[in-house]
Structures are given as C-alpha cells and as structure tokens.
Amino acid sequence: MTMQQRTEPSPAAILIAVAVLALVLTVAFGPLGFVIGLALFALMFAGSKNKSTVESIVPMRTRSRLRRLSTAGRIAIVGESHYQDAIAEVARNNPAPGSAGRNAGIPVTAVLMPESSGRHDDLAVRVDLLRGDGSAVTAGYLRDDHAATYHPLLLKLAERGEVGSCPARIMGQRYLGVHLHLGDARLLLLDHEALGTALTLPAEQQVGITGEEAHQHVLHRVVDGRTPVHVIAELRDCRITRGDHTGEHTLEVLLEGERIGELTYAIGQRYWDMMQEWRARTGRALCEAVIINEGTRGLHAKLLLPK
C-alpha cells in the first residue's frame, strides 16, 4: 500500500498571494481593507502552524509501502501490558466478525518495524497495529529469539522504503494480547504479490488441487524458471465439468486472473461456506500457495488454507 502524496503550495507562494490580496483590499476599501488583509494573514499563519504540527506527529512508518509477508505461521508477541490503551483503541474500531465475538479474536493488520540500539546483539522488532486512517500504534515486540531471525530481512525492506505487514488478531477481554499470522523467516517474502495487501486466508495446511496438467503454461509463466515459488492465488466459484460430480459446485484456483486448476468435489464442499463468508467480508477469497516442480509430473500448486 503506497500512501498518497499531495502537492501543496509552498508557504512563500501563500504569503505572496495573501499580500497581493491585502494590497487589493487596501486600495479598494482603505484602512478597513488593510485590517481584513492582516486578519487573512493571521488565519493563514495559524492554519499553516497547526497543519505542520499535525503532520509532524503522523508516524513516518505509515508513509512506506506495505510489503505483504507470508502468513503461514502464528506467533505471539510480548510487552502488550505496556500498550493496553493503544490496543484497546484499535480493537474498538475493528469489531470482531460474526457471532463468535471476542473469543475468535479481532482481525487487524500489523506492521513490523526493525529497531536497533547500535549494538550488534541488541536487535528488536516492534509490532505496530494499523488504524483505519493508515497511522499506527505500538502493541508490543517480537520475542528476542524471533527478533533475531526476522530483523535482518525487515531491515533490508526498510532500507528500500518498505515495511513488512501481516494479519494479526487481538485476543482477550480484560487483558488484550496480540497474535501474528506470520510465516517462517526463510519463506517470509512472497515471490508474487500482484494482489497488493488484501487479506488472505489463514495459511495453516497444504491442500492440493486438480487439473493443473491443462494449465502448465500459466504456471511456467509465473515461476519463470524458479521453484518453489510462493504466490497469492484466488479462489472462485465454478462447476465441475466431468466425472461423477459433473455439474456440482467447487472452487477454481486462479493466478494472475488465469485458471490453474480446481479443488476436488470433497475439498470444495469442505471450504465452500468458508469461502463465501470470507469473500463477503473482504471482497475476494485469496490465499497463499506454493508452486513446486514434481519432475515428469510437471508443476503443481499447493494451497495454504485454514485447518
């Protein structure tokens, strides 16, 4: 997600415009016009000062491009006791979906900010939660052992103006904790993320698909000679066209908008309702997937879906 930048007139240009207006008012209305011009100048100065103050407290981290990270894992963070008010604020503005309420957690978006005190052995990763306006509040930190693993990669992202993001859930009622849906550091970056920062389904287990043999050209174009490749796929409703379940509903799998296969009838039925609910909430049913090379059997995709 790239934050939009607006071009604003410079203070010098505004001063010149106000001065010209004041001169015109003085010529037209005499002393009264001069007073009106001074009033306009004072209002402009106060507005400019207030605006500068507001901009100065907007976290710089929200002006970076959000880089989607793998969600194929779940880790807890530490230090939430120091940030209960901030976490509660985000929770109030992100009500839990469905009837499960707080027991299922409140879905939010987390960003991971690498920090360093200057010592090689003192690296930290701060966990911030995004508000609806794109600003962020601190919720805690990764554990030291996790921070040591994730910090180098996150620091590389920061050096090129990116910040890693992942889905998170606020858990609890009196005491609020935060769990991250975050993949292992070795597979953290997605090789194909053309779908931006839209939410993906929890990546908890591998699920195979069928029919890939007819779509090898699409898979080869996506992997571009490299395997395994970690990608974002989309699930969409379709009907089975052959076999014992011809005409029945299942879910087809798309990469870059092109079909690469479908779920079997049994797996499609298992995930059907979940996909409809997810699509109603987020607009699209997106999930992570890994494309692997199975030798003579060609390229195959393994979806990462909820258990």
PDB file of C-alpha atoms in Angstrom:
ATOM      1  CA  MET A   1       0.000   0.000   0.000  1.00  0.00           C
ATOM      2  CA  THR A   2       1.583   3.238  -1.079  1.00  0.00           C
ATOM      3  CA  MET A   3       0.487   6.266   0.842  1.00  0.00           C
ATOM      4  CA  GLN A   4      -0.753   9.014  -1.466  1.00  0.00           C
ATOM      5  CA  GLN A   5       1.245  12.232  -1.543  1.00  0.00           C
ATOM      6  CA  ARG A   6      -0.445  15.510  -2.370  1.00  0.00           C
ATOM      7  CA  THR A   7       1.343  18.516  -3.787  1.00  0.00           C
ATOM      8  CA  GLU A   8       0.773  21.509  -1.534  1.00  0.00           C
ATOM      9  CA  PRO A   9       1.559  25.170  -2.345  1.00  0.00           C
ATOM     10  CA  SER A  10       4.704  26.427  -0.643  1.00  0.00           C
ATOM     11  CA  PRO A  11       4.463  28.882   2.293  1.00  0.00           C
ATOM     12  CA  ALA A  12       6.162  31.536   0.162  1.00  0.00           C
ATOM     13  CA  ALA A  13       3.519  31.219  -2.544  1.00  0.00           C
ATOM     14  CA  ILE A  14       0.742  31.516   0.019  1.00  0.00           C
ATOM     15  CA  LEU A  15       2.345  34.640   1.562  1.00  0.00           C
ATOM     16  CA  ILE A  16       2.649  36.305  -1.841  1.00  0.00           C
ATOM     17  CA  ALA A  17      -0.991  35.509  -2.652  1.00  0.00           C
ATOM     18  CA  VAL A  18      -2.178  36.910   0.686  1.00  0.00           C
ATOM     19  CA  ALA A  19      -0.010  40.032   0.267  1.00  0.00           C
ATOM     20  CA  VAL A  20      -1.474  40.707  -3.186  1.00  0.00           C
ATOM     21  CA  LEU A  21      -4.992  40.209  -1.839  1.00  0.00           C
ATOM     22  CA  ALA A  22      -4.279  42.571   1.084  1.00  0.00           C
ATOM     23  CA  LEU A  23      -2.977  45.230  -1.330  1.00  0.00           C
ATOM     24  CA  VAL A  24      -6.095  44.932  -3.482  1.00  0.00           C
ATOM     25  CA  LEU A  25      -8.323  45.199  -0.412  1.00  0.00           C
ATOM     26  CA  THR A  26      -6.405  48.256   0.857  1.00  0.00           C
ATOM     27  CA  VAL A  27      -6.766  50.052  -2.490  1.00  0.00           C
ATOM     28  CA  ALA A  28     -10.454  49.149  -2.665  1.00  0.00           C
ATOM     29  CA  PHE A  29     -11.513  49.739   0.929  1.00  0.00           C
ATOM     30  CA  GLY A  30      -8.778  51.818   2.520  1.00  0.00           C
ATOM     31  CA  PRO A  31      -7.836  51.106   6.166  1.00  0.00           C
ATOM     32  CA  LEU A  32     -10.662  48.568   6.514  1.00  0.00           C
ATOM     33  CA  GLY A  33      -9.225  46.571   3.640  1.00  0.00           C
ATOM     34  CA  PHE A  34      -5.786  46.652   5.268  1.00  0.00           C
ATOM     35  CA  VAL A  35      -7.277  45.234   8.505  1.00  0.00           C
ATOM     36  CA  ILE A  36      -9.028  42.467   6.561  1.00  0.00           C
ATOM     37  CA  GLY A  37      -5.721  41.626   4.874  1.00  0.00           C
ATOM     38  CA  LEU A  38      -3.967  41.358   8.249  1.00  0.00           C
ATOM     39  CA  ALA A  39      -6.733  39.065   9.514  1.00  0.00           C
ATOM     40  CA  LEU A  40      -6.341  36.801   6.494  1.00  0.00           C
ATOM     41  CA  PHE A  41      -2.595  36.651   7.064  1.00  0.00           C
ATOM     42  CA  ALA A  42      -3.096  35.696  10.731  1.00  0.00           C
ATOM     43  CA  LEU A  43      -5.555  32.929   9.798  1.00  0.00           C
ATOM     44  CA  MET A  44      -3.189  31.583   7.152  1.00  0.00           C
ATOM     45  CA  PHE A  45      -0.261  31.560   9.585  1.00  0.00           C
ATOM     46  CA  ALA A  46      -2.238  29.794  12.309  1.00  0.00           C
ATOM     47  CA  GLY A  47      -3.570  27.177   9.870  1.00  0.00           C
ATOM     48  CA  SER A  48      -0.089  26.552   8.495  1.00  0.00           C
ATOM     49  CA  LYS A  49       1.315  26.136  12.004  1.00  0.00           C
ATOM     50  CA  ASN A  50      -1.443  23.737  13.047  1.00  0.00           C
ATOM     51  CA  LYS A  51      -1.029  21.732   9.883  1.00  0.00           C
ATOM     52  CA  SER A  52       2.701  21.391  10.454  1.00  0.00           C
ATOM     53  CA  THR A  53       2.031  20.167  13.977  1.00  0.00           C
ATOM     54  CA  VAL A  54      -0.427  17.532  12.758  1.00  0.00           C
ATOM     55  CA  GLU A  55       1.907  16.319  10.041  1.00  0.00           C
ATOM     56  CA  SER A  56       4.808  16.100  12.475  1.00  0.00           C
ATOM     57  CA  ILE A  57       3.026  13.509  14.612  1.00  0.00           C
ATOM     58  CA  VAL A  58       1.954  11.252  11.735  1.00  0.00           C
ATOM     59  CA  PRO A  59       4.184   8.148  12.053  1.00  0.00           C
ATOM     60  CA  MET A  60       6.704   8.070   9.236  1.00  0.00           C
ATOM     61  CA  ARG A  61       6.290   4.298   9.065  1.00  0.00           C
ATOM     62  CA  THR A  62       2.827   4.685   7.537  1.00  0.00           C
ATOM     63  CA  ARG A  63       4.341   6.538   4.572  1.00  0.00           C
ATOM     64  CA  SER A  64       6.263   3.452   3.479  1.00  0.00           C
ATOM     65  CA  ARG A  65       4.961   0.873   1.089  1.00  0.00           C
ATOM     66  CA  LEU A  66       3.434  -2.053   2.942  1.00  0.00           C
ATOM     67  CA  ARG A  67       5.027  -5.318   1.863  1.00  0.00           C
ATOM     68  CA  ARG A  68       2.819  -8.355   2.345  1.00  0.00           C
ATOM     69  CA  LEU A  69       4.564 -11.106   4.315  1.00  0.00           C
ATOM     70  CA  SER A  70       3.739 -14.790   4.432  1.00  0.00           C
ATOM     71  CA  THR A  71       1.022 -15.731   6.908  1.00  0.00           C
ATOM     72  CA  ALA A  72       1.998 -19.415   7.089  1.00  0.00           C
ATOM     73  CA  GLY A  73       2.528 -19.458  10.848  1.00  0.00           C
ATOM     74  CA  ARG A  74       1.324 -17.968  14.105  1.00  0.00           C
ATOM     75  CA  ILE A  75       3.404 -16.315  16.811  1.00  0.00           C
ATOM     76  CA  ALA A  76       2.580 -14.355  19.939  1.00  0.00           C
ATOM     77  CA  ILE A  77       4.233 -11.055  20.782  1.00  0.00           C
ATOM     78  CA  VAL A  78       5.406  -9.716  24.143  1.00  0.00           C
ATOM     79  CA  GLY A  79       5.106  -6.454  26.029  1.00  0.00           C
ATOM     80  CA  GLU A  80       1.388  -5.852  25.378  1.00  0.00           C
ATOM     81  CA  SER A  81       0.892  -4.904  29.035  1.00  0.00           C
ATOM     82  CA  HIS A  82       2.597  -1.573  28.311  1.00  0.00           C
ATOM     83  CA  TYR A  83       0.270  -0.763  25.388  1.00  0.00           C
ATOM     84  CA  GLN A  84      -3.182  -1.841  26.578  1.00  0.00           C
ATOM     85  CA  ASP A  85      -4.804   1.538  25.877  1.00  0.00           C
ATOM     86  CA  ALA A  86      -3.479   1.626  22.308  1.00  0.00           C
ATOM     87  CA  ILE A  87      -4.530  -1.969  21.606  1.00  0.00           C
ATOM     88  CA  ALA A  88      -7.977  -1.301  23.074  1.00  0.00           C
ATOM     89  CA  GLU A  89      -8.393   1.714  20.797  1.00  0.00           C
ATOM     90  CA  VAL A  90      -7.674  -0.380  17.701  1.00  0.00           C
ATOM     91  CA  ALA A  91      -9.966  -3.141  18.977  1.00  0.00           C
ATOM     92  CA  ARG A  92     -12.869  -0.726  19.439  1.00  0.00           C
ATOM     93  CA  ASN A  93     -12.599   0.362  15.820  1.00  0.00           C
ATOM     94  CA  ASN A  94     -12.294  -3.190  14.454  1.00  0.00           C
ATOM     95  CA  PRO A  95     -15.225  -5.196  15.841  1.00  0.00           C
ATOM     96  CA  ALA A  96     -14.961  -8.973  15.762  1.00  0.00           C
ATOM     97  CA  PRO A  97     -16.848 -10.504  12.792  1.00  0.00           C
ATOM     98  CA  GLY A  98     -19.712 -12.970  13.157  1.00  0.00           C
ATOM     99  CA  SER A  99     -21.247 -14.335  16.297  1.00  0.00           C
ATOM    100  CA  ALA A 100     -18.041 -15.712  17.830  1.00  0.00           C
ATOM    101  CA  GLY A 101     -17.231 -12.278  19.220  1.00  0.00           C
ATOM    102  CA  ARG A 102     -14.051 -11.633  21.161  1.00  0.00           C
ATOM    103  CA  ASN A 103     -13.399 -15.378  21.625  1.00  0.00           C
ATOM    104  CA  ALA A 104     -12.372 -15.636  17.972  1.00  0.00           C
ATOM    105  CA  GLY A 105     -10.226 -12.536  18.186  1.00  0.00           C
ATOM    106  CA  ILE A 106     -10.441  -9.225  16.394  1.00  0.00           C
ATOM    107  CA  PRO A 107      -8.718  -9.186  12.967  1.00  0.00           C
ATOM    108  CA  VAL A 108      -6.326  -6.283  12.423  1.00  0.00           C
ATOM    109  CA  THR A 109      -3.247  -5.519  10.333  1.00  0.00           C
ATOM    110  CA  ALA A 110       0.182  -5.443  11.969  1.00  0.00           C
ATOM    111  CA  VAL A 111       3.383  -3.865  10.685  1.00  0.00           C
ATOM    112  CA  LEU A 112       6.840  -4.981  11.804  1.00  0.00           C
ATOM    113  CA  MET A 113       9.412  -2.262  12.481  1.00  0.00           C
ATOM    114  CA  PRO A 114      13.088  -3.257  12.966  1.00  0.00           C
ATOM    115  CA  GLU A 115      14.850  -1.328  15.716  1.00  0.00           C
ATOM    116  CA  SER A 116      18.461  -1.276  16.841  1.00  0.00           C
ATOM    117  CA  SER A 117      20.312   0.364  19.715  1.00  0.00           C
ATOM    118  CA  GLY A 118      23.520   0.304  17.704  1.00  0.00           C
ATOM    119  CA  ARG A 119      24.817  -2.913  19.255  1.00  0.00           C
ATOM    120  CA  HIS A 120      25.018  -5.960  17.001  1.00  0.00           C
ATOM    121  CA  ASP A 121      23.489  -8.183  19.682  1.00  0.00           C
ATOM    122  CA  ASP A 122      20.696  -5.811  20.653  1.00  0.00           C
ATOM    123  CA  LEU A 123      18.154  -6.007  17.850  1.00  0.00           C
ATOM    124  CA  ALA A 124      14.422  -5.610  18.313  1.00  0.00           C
ATOM    125  CA  VAL A 125      11.313  -5.763  16.143  1.00  0.00           C
ATOM    126  CA  ARG A 126       8.465  -3.507  17.193  1.00  0.00           C
ATOM    127  CA  VAL A 127       4.914  -4.577  16.347  1.00  0.00           C
ATOM    128  CA  ASP A 128       2.506  -1.778  15.437  1.00  0.00           C
ATOM    129  CA  LEU A 129      -1.200  -2.057  14.618  1.00  0.00           C
ATOM    130  CA  LEU A 130      -2.719  -0.006  11.827  1.00  0.00           C
ATOM    131  CA  ARG A 131      -5.631   2.318  12.466  1.00  0.00           C
ATOM    132  CA  GLY A 132      -8.268   2.913   9.819  1.00  0.00           C
ATOM    133  CA  ASP A 133      -6.609   6.178   8.729  1.00  0.00           C
ATOM    134  CA  GLY A 134      -3.295   4.450   7.993  1.00  0.00           C
ATOM    135  CA  SER A 135      -1.482   5.649  11.103  1.00  0.00           C
ATOM    136  CA  ALA A 136      -0.198   3.117  13.605  1.00  0.00           C
ATOM    137  CA  VAL A 137       0.139   2.480  17.328  1.00  0.00           C
ATOM    138  CA  THR A 138       2.632   0.248  19.075  1.00  0.00           C
ATOM    139  CA  ALA A 139       1.260  -3.011  20.528  1.00  0.00           C
ATOM    140  CA  GLY A 140       4.437  -4.766  21.664  1.00  0.00           C
ATOM    141  CA  TYR A 141       7.561  -6.527  20.359  1.00  0.00           C
ATOM    142  CA  LEU A 142       8.647  -9.844  18.940  1.00  0.00           C
ATOM    143  CA  ARG A 143      10.348 -12.162  21.408  1.00  0.00           C
ATOM    144  CA  ASP A 144      14.146 -11.855  21.358  1.00  0.00           C
ATOM    145  CA  ASP A 145      14.666 -15.167  19.549  1.00  0.00           C
ATOM    146  CA  HIS A 146      12.079 -14.258  16.901  1.00  0.00           C
ATOM    147  CA  ALA A 147      13.508 -10.750  16.536  1.00  0.00           C
ATOM    148  CA  ALA A 148      16.989 -12.129  15.845  1.00  0.00           C
ATOM    149  CA  THR A 149      15.554 -14.197  12.982  1.00  0.00           C
ATOM    150  CA  TYR A 150      13.269 -11.611  11.380  1.00  0.00           C
ATOM    151  CA  HIS A 151      15.309  -8.425  11.957  1.00  0.00           C
ATOM    152  CA  PRO A 152      17.811  -8.739   9.054  1.00  0.00           C
ATOM    153  CA  LEU A 153      15.093  -9.210   6.422  1.00  0.00           C
ATOM    154  CA  LEU A 154      12.894  -6.448   7.832  1.00  0.00           C
ATOM    155  CA  LEU A 155      15.875  -4.105   7.900  1.00  0.00           C
ATOM    156  CA  LYS A 156      16.519  -4.773   4.198  1.00  0.00           C
ATOM    157  CA  LEU A 157      12.892  -3.914   3.453  1.00  0.00           C
ATOM    158  CA  ALA A 158      13.175  -0.683   5.453  1.00  0.00           C
ATOM    159  CA  GLU A 159      16.286   0.352   3.525  1.00  0.00           C
ATOM    160  CA  ARG A 160      14.250   0.331   0.300  1.00  0.00           C
ATOM    161  CA  GLY A 161      11.240   2.126   1.744  1.00  0.00           C
ATOM    162  CA  GLU A 162       9.111  -0.897   2.587  1.00  0.00           C
ATOM    163  CA  VAL A 163       7.643  -2.182   5.817  1.00  0.00           C
ATOM    164  CA  GLY A 164       6.504  -5.745   6.366  1.00  0.00           C
ATOM    165  CA  SER A 165       2.832  -6.318   7.203  1.00  0.00           C
ATOM    166  CA  CYS A 166       0.807  -9.340   8.217  1.00  0.00           C
ATOM    167  CA  PRO A 167      -2.662 -10.131   9.565  1.00  0.00           C
ATOM    168  CA  ALA A 168      -2.996 -10.198  13.347  1.00  0.00           C
ATOM    169  CA  ARG A 169      -5.678 -10.869  15.932  1.00  0.00           C
ATOM    170  CA  ILE A 170      -6.363  -9.083  19.184  1.00  0.00           C
ATOM    171  CA  MET A 171      -7.277 -11.693  21.771  1.00  0.00           C
ATOM    172  CA  GLY A 172      -8.796 -11.462  25.249  1.00  0.00           C
ATOM    173  CA  GLN A 173     -11.186  -9.211  27.114  1.00  0.00           C
ATOM    174  CA  ARG A 174      -9.703  -7.690  30.248  1.00  0.00           C
ATOM    175  CA  TYR A 175      -6.119  -8.214  29.141  1.00  0.00           C
ATOM    176  CA  LEU A 176      -5.545  -7.799  25.415  1.00  0.00           C
ATOM    177  CA  GLY A 177      -2.901  -9.861  23.669  1.00  0.00           C
ATOM    178  CA  VAL A 178      -1.845  -9.927  20.024  1.00  0.00           C
ATOM    179  CA  HIS A 179      -1.082 -12.936  17.827  1.00  0.00           C
ATOM    180  CA  LEU A 180       0.507 -12.541  14.403  1.00  0.00           C
ATOM    181  CA  HIS A 181      -0.228 -14.697  11.375  1.00  0.00           C
ATOM    182  CA  LEU A 182       3.379 -14.678  10.210  1.00  0.00           C
ATOM    183  CA  GLY A 183       5.360 -17.196   8.215  1.00  0.00           C
ATOM    184  CA  ASP A 184       8.808 -18.564   8.906  1.00  0.00           C
ATOM    185  CA  ALA A 185      11.567 -16.074   8.131  1.00  0.00           C
ATOM    186  CA  ARG A 186      13.023 -18.382   5.464  1.00  0.00           C
ATOM    187  CA  LEU A 187       9.816 -18.092   3.393  1.00  0.00           C
ATOM    188  CA  LEU A 188       8.685 -14.679   4.562  1.00  0.00           C
ATOM    189  CA  LEU A 189       8.665 -12.789   1.271  1.00  0.00           C
ATOM    190  CA  LEU A 190       6.160 -13.732  -1.389  1.00  0.00           C
ATOM    191  CA  ASP A 191       7.572 -14.188  -4.881  1.00  0.00           C
ATOM    192  CA  HIS A 192       4.348 -12.975  -6.466  1.00  0.00           C
ATOM    193  CA  GLU A 193       2.202 -10.363  -4.703  1.00  0.00           C
ATOM    194  CA  ALA A 194       0.396  -8.579  -7.517  1.00  0.00           C
ATOM    195  CA  LEU A 195      -2.805  -8.593  -5.488  1.00  0.00           C
ATOM    196  CA  GLY A 196      -1.424  -5.968  -3.101  1.00  0.00           C
ATOM    197  CA  THR A 197      -2.167  -6.053   0.603  1.00  0.00           C
ATOM    198  CA  ALA A 198      -5.650  -7.596   0.558  1.00  0.00           C
ATOM    199  CA  LEU A 199      -6.271 -10.114   3.332  1.00  0.00           C
ATOM    200  CA  THR A 200      -5.501 -13.762   2.661  1.00  0.00           C
ATOM    201  CA  LEU A 201      -6.996 -16.787   4.364  1.00  0.00           C
ATOM    202  CA  PRO A 202      -5.050 -18.173   7.337  1.00  0.00           C
ATOM    203  CA  ALA A 203      -2.274 -20.369   5.909  1.00  0.00           C
ATOM    204  CA  GLU A 204      -2.422 -23.419   8.166  1.00  0.00           C
ATOM    205  CA  GLN A 205      -2.172 -26.523   5.990  1.00  0.00           C
ATOM    206  CA  GLN A 206      -1.349 -27.556   2.423  1.00  0.00           C
ATOM    207  CA  VAL A 207      -4.203 -28.515   0.113  1.00  0.00           C
ATOM    208  CA  GLY A 208      -3.661 -29.958  -3.353  1.00  0.00           C
ATOM    209  CA  ILE A 209      -5.663 -29.071  -6.440  1.00  0.00           C
ATOM    210  CA  THR A 210      -6.552 -30.971  -9.588  1.00  0.00           C
ATOM    211  CA  GLY A 211      -6.407 -30.195 -13.306  1.00  0.00           C
ATOM    212  CA  GLU A 212      -3.015 -28.451 -13.355  1.00  0.00           C
ATOM    213  CA  GLU A 213      -1.819 -30.517 -16.307  1.00  0.00           C
ATOM    214  CA  ALA A 214      -4.046 -28.430 -18.603  1.00  0.00           C
ATOM    215  CA  HIS A 215      -2.627 -25.131 -17.333  1.00  0.00           C
ATOM    216  CA  GLN A 216       1.112 -25.697 -17.279  1.00  0.00           C
ATOM    217  CA  HIS A 217       1.725 -22.657 -19.498  1.00  0.00           C
ATOM    218  CA  VAL A 218       0.281 -20.360 -16.804  1.00  0.00           C
ATOM    219  CA  LEU A 219       2.310 -21.991 -14.038  1.00  0.00           C
ATOM    220  CA  HIS A 220       5.524 -21.822 -16.067  1.00  0.00           C
ATOM    221  CA  ARG A 221       4.995 -18.132 -16.755  1.00  0.00           C
ATOM    222  CA  VAL A 222       4.512 -17.396 -13.049  1.00  0.00           C
ATOM    223  CA  VAL A 223       7.502 -19.383 -11.770  1.00  0.00           C
ATOM    224  CA  ASP A 224       9.771 -18.112 -14.562  1.00  0.00           C
ATOM    225  CA  GLY A 225      12.214 -20.970 -14.142  1.00  0.00           C
ATOM    226  CA  ARG A 226      12.365 -20.887 -10.317  1.00  0.00           C
ATOM    227  CA  THR A 227      10.788 -23.361  -7.918  1.00  0.00           C
ATOM    228  CA  PRO A 228       9.481 -23.479  -5.314  1.00  0.00           C
ATOM    229  CA  VAL A 229       7.685 -20.161  -5.721  1.00  0.00           C
ATOM    230  CA  HIS A 230       5.476 -18.607  -3.038  1.00  0.00           C
ATOM    231  CA  VAL A 231       2.458 -16.829  -4.554  1.00  0.00           C
ATOM    232  CA  ILE A 232      -1.018 -15.433  -3.884  1.00  0.00           C
ATOM    233  CA  ALA A 233      -3.903 -17.303  -5.537  1.00  0.00           C
ATOM    234  CA  GLU A 234      -7.602 -16.530  -5.795  1.00  0.00           C
ATOM    235  CA  LEU A 235     -10.462 -18.963  -5.234  1.00  0.00           C
ATOM    236  CA  ARG A 236     -13.635 -18.521  -7.250  1.00  0.00           C
ATOM    237  CA  ASP A 237     -16.888 -20.456  -7.640  1.00  0.00           C
ATOM    238  CA  CYS A 238     -17.144 -22.896 -10.539  1.00  0.00           C
ATOM    239  CA  ARG A 239     -18.912 -26.105 -11.568  1.00  0.00           C
ATOM    240  CA  ILE A 240     -17.288 -29.457 -12.157  1.00  0.00           C
ATOM    241  CA  THR A 241     -17.405 -30.318 -15.871  1.00  0.00           C
ATOM    242  CA  ARG A 242     -16.594 -34.041 -15.847  1.00  0.00           C
ATOM    243  CA  GLY A 243     -16.603 -37.135 -13.671  1.00  0.00           C
ATOM    244  CA  ASP A 244     -19.063 -38.408 -11.084  1.00  0.00           C
ATOM    245  CA  HIS A 245     -19.800 -34.914  -9.742  1.00  0.00           C
ATOM    246  CA  THR A 246     -20.398 -33.137 -13.050  1.00  0.00           C
ATOM    247  CA  GLY A 247     -22.486 -30.010 -12.506  1.00  0.00           C
ATOM    248  CA  GLU A 248     -21.700 -29.769  -8.785  1.00  0.00           C
ATOM    249  CA  HIS A 249     -20.165 -26.665  -7.220  1.00  0.00           C
ATOM    250  CA  THR A 250     -16.490 -26.431  -6.292  1.00  0.00           C
ATOM    251  CA  LEU A 251     -13.776 -23.741  -6.267  1.00  0.00           C
ATOM    252  CA  GLU A 252     -11.396 -22.978  -9.092  1.00  0.00           C
ATOM    253  CA  VAL A 253      -7.909 -21.590  -8.490  1.00  0.00           C
ATOM    254  CA  LEU A 254      -6.558 -18.562 -10.371  1.00  0.00           C
ATOM    255  CA  LEU A 255      -3.122 -16.967 -10.667  1.00  0.00           C
ATOM    256  CA  GLU A 256      -2.866 -13.527 -12.256  1.00  0.00           C
ATOM    257  CA  GLY A 257      -6.542 -13.932 -13.171  1.00  0.00           C
ATOM    258  CA  GLU A 258      -5.983 -17.169 -15.101  1.00  0.00           C
ATOM    259  CA  ARG A 259      -7.219 -20.597 -14.105  1.00  0.00           C
ATOM    260  CA  ILE A 260      -4.652 -23.187 -12.994  1.00  0.00           C
ATOM    261  CA  GLY A 261      -6.973 -25.894 -11.661  1.00  0.00           C
ATOM    262  CA  GLU A 262      -9.717 -26.532  -9.124  1.00  0.00           C
ATOM    263  CA  LEU A 263     -10.405 -28.185  -5.794  1.00  0.00           C
ATOM    264  CA  THR A 264     -11.806 -31.685  -5.817  1.00  0.00           C
ATOM    265  CA  TYR A 265     -15.503 -32.035  -5.052  1.00  0.00           C
ATOM    266  CA  ALA A 266     -14.891 -33.183  -1.462  1.00  0.00           C
ATOM    267  CA  ILE A 267     -12.369 -30.424  -0.672  1.00  0.00           C
ATOM    268  CA  GLY A 268     -14.531 -27.838  -2.426  1.00  0.00           C
ATOM    269  CA  GLN A 269     -17.509 -28.764  -0.244  1.00  0.00           C
ATOM    270  CA  ARG A 270     -15.359 -28.541   2.863  1.00  0.00           C
ATOM    271  CA  TYR A 271     -14.279 -24.976   2.103  1.00  0.00           C
ATOM    272  CA  TRP A 272     -17.372 -23.706   0.255  1.00  0.00           C
ATOM    273  CA  ASP A 273     -19.119 -21.904   3.117  1.00  0.00           C
ATOM    274  CA  MET A 274     -15.850 -20.546   4.483  1.00  0.00           C
ATOM    275  CA  MET A 275     -15.004 -19.041   1.082  1.00  0.00           C
ATOM    276  CA  GLN A 276     -18.408 -17.363   0.801  1.00  0.00           C
ATOM    277  CA  GLU A 277     -18.069 -15.809   4.255  1.00  0.00           C
ATOM    278  CA  TRP A 278     -14.516 -14.668   3.589  1.00  0.00           C
ATOM    279  CA  ARG A 279     -15.465 -13.172   0.234  1.00  0.00           C
ATOM    280  CA  ALA A 280     -18.407 -11.328   1.782  1.00  0.00           C
ATOM    281  CA  ARG A 281     -16.089  -9.815   4.389  1.00  0.00           C
ATOM    282  CA  THR A 282     -13.032  -8.988   2.282  1.00  0.00           C
ATOM    283  CA  GLY A 283     -14.332  -8.861  -1.303  1.00  0.00           C
ATOM    284  CA  ARG A 284     -12.149 -11.705  -2.629  1.00  0.00           C
ATOM    285  CA  ALA A 285     -11.164 -15.188  -1.494  1.00  0.00           C
ATOM    286  CA  LEU A 286      -7.368 -15.004  -1.582  1.00  0.00           C
ATOM    287  CA  CYS A 287      -4.872 -17.498  -0.212  1.00  0.00           C
ATOM    288  CA  GLU A 288      -1.178 -18.245  -0.273  1.00  0.00           C
ATOM    289  CA  ALA A 289       0.138 -21.063  -2.423  1.00  0.00           C
ATOM    290  CA  VAL A 290       3.447 -22.722  -3.222  1.00  0.00           C
ATOM    291  CA  ILE A 291       4.238 -23.892  -6.752  1.00  0.00           C
ATOM    292  CA  ILE A 292       6.596 -26.853  -6.871  1.00  0.00           C
ATOM    293  CA  ASN A 293       8.227 -28.861  -9.644  1.00  0.00           C
ATOM    294  CA  GLU A 294       7.351 -32.571  -9.477  1.00  0.00           C
ATOM    295  CA  GLY A 295       9.651 -33.635 -12.298  1.00  0.00           C
ATOM    296  CA  THR A 296       7.896 -35.623 -15.001  1.00  0.00           C
ATOM    297  CA  ARG A 297       4.514 -34.706 -13.468  1.00  0.00           C
ATOM    298  CA  GLY A 298       5.194 -31.019 -14.162  1.00  0.00           C
ATOM    299  CA  LEU A 299       4.396 -28.015 -11.997  1.00  0.00           C
ATOM    300  CA  HIS A 300       1.853 -28.319  -9.199  1.00  0.00           C
ATOM    301  CA  ALA A 301       0.346 -25.810  -6.778  1.00  0.00           C
ATOM    302  CA  LYS A 302      -0.214 -26.448  -3.082  1.00  0.00           C
ATOM    303  CA  LEU A 303      -2.692 -24.045  -1.500  1.00  0.00           C
ATOM    304  CA  LEU A 304      -2.182 -22.899   2.094  1.00  0.00           C
ATOM    305  CA  LEU A 305      -5.668 -22.919   3.647  1.00  0.00           C
ATOM    306  CA  PRO A 306      -7.236 -22.980   7.133  1.00  0.00           C
ATOM    307  CA  LYS A 307      -7.490 -26.275   9.005  1.00  0.00           C
TER     308      LYS A 307
END
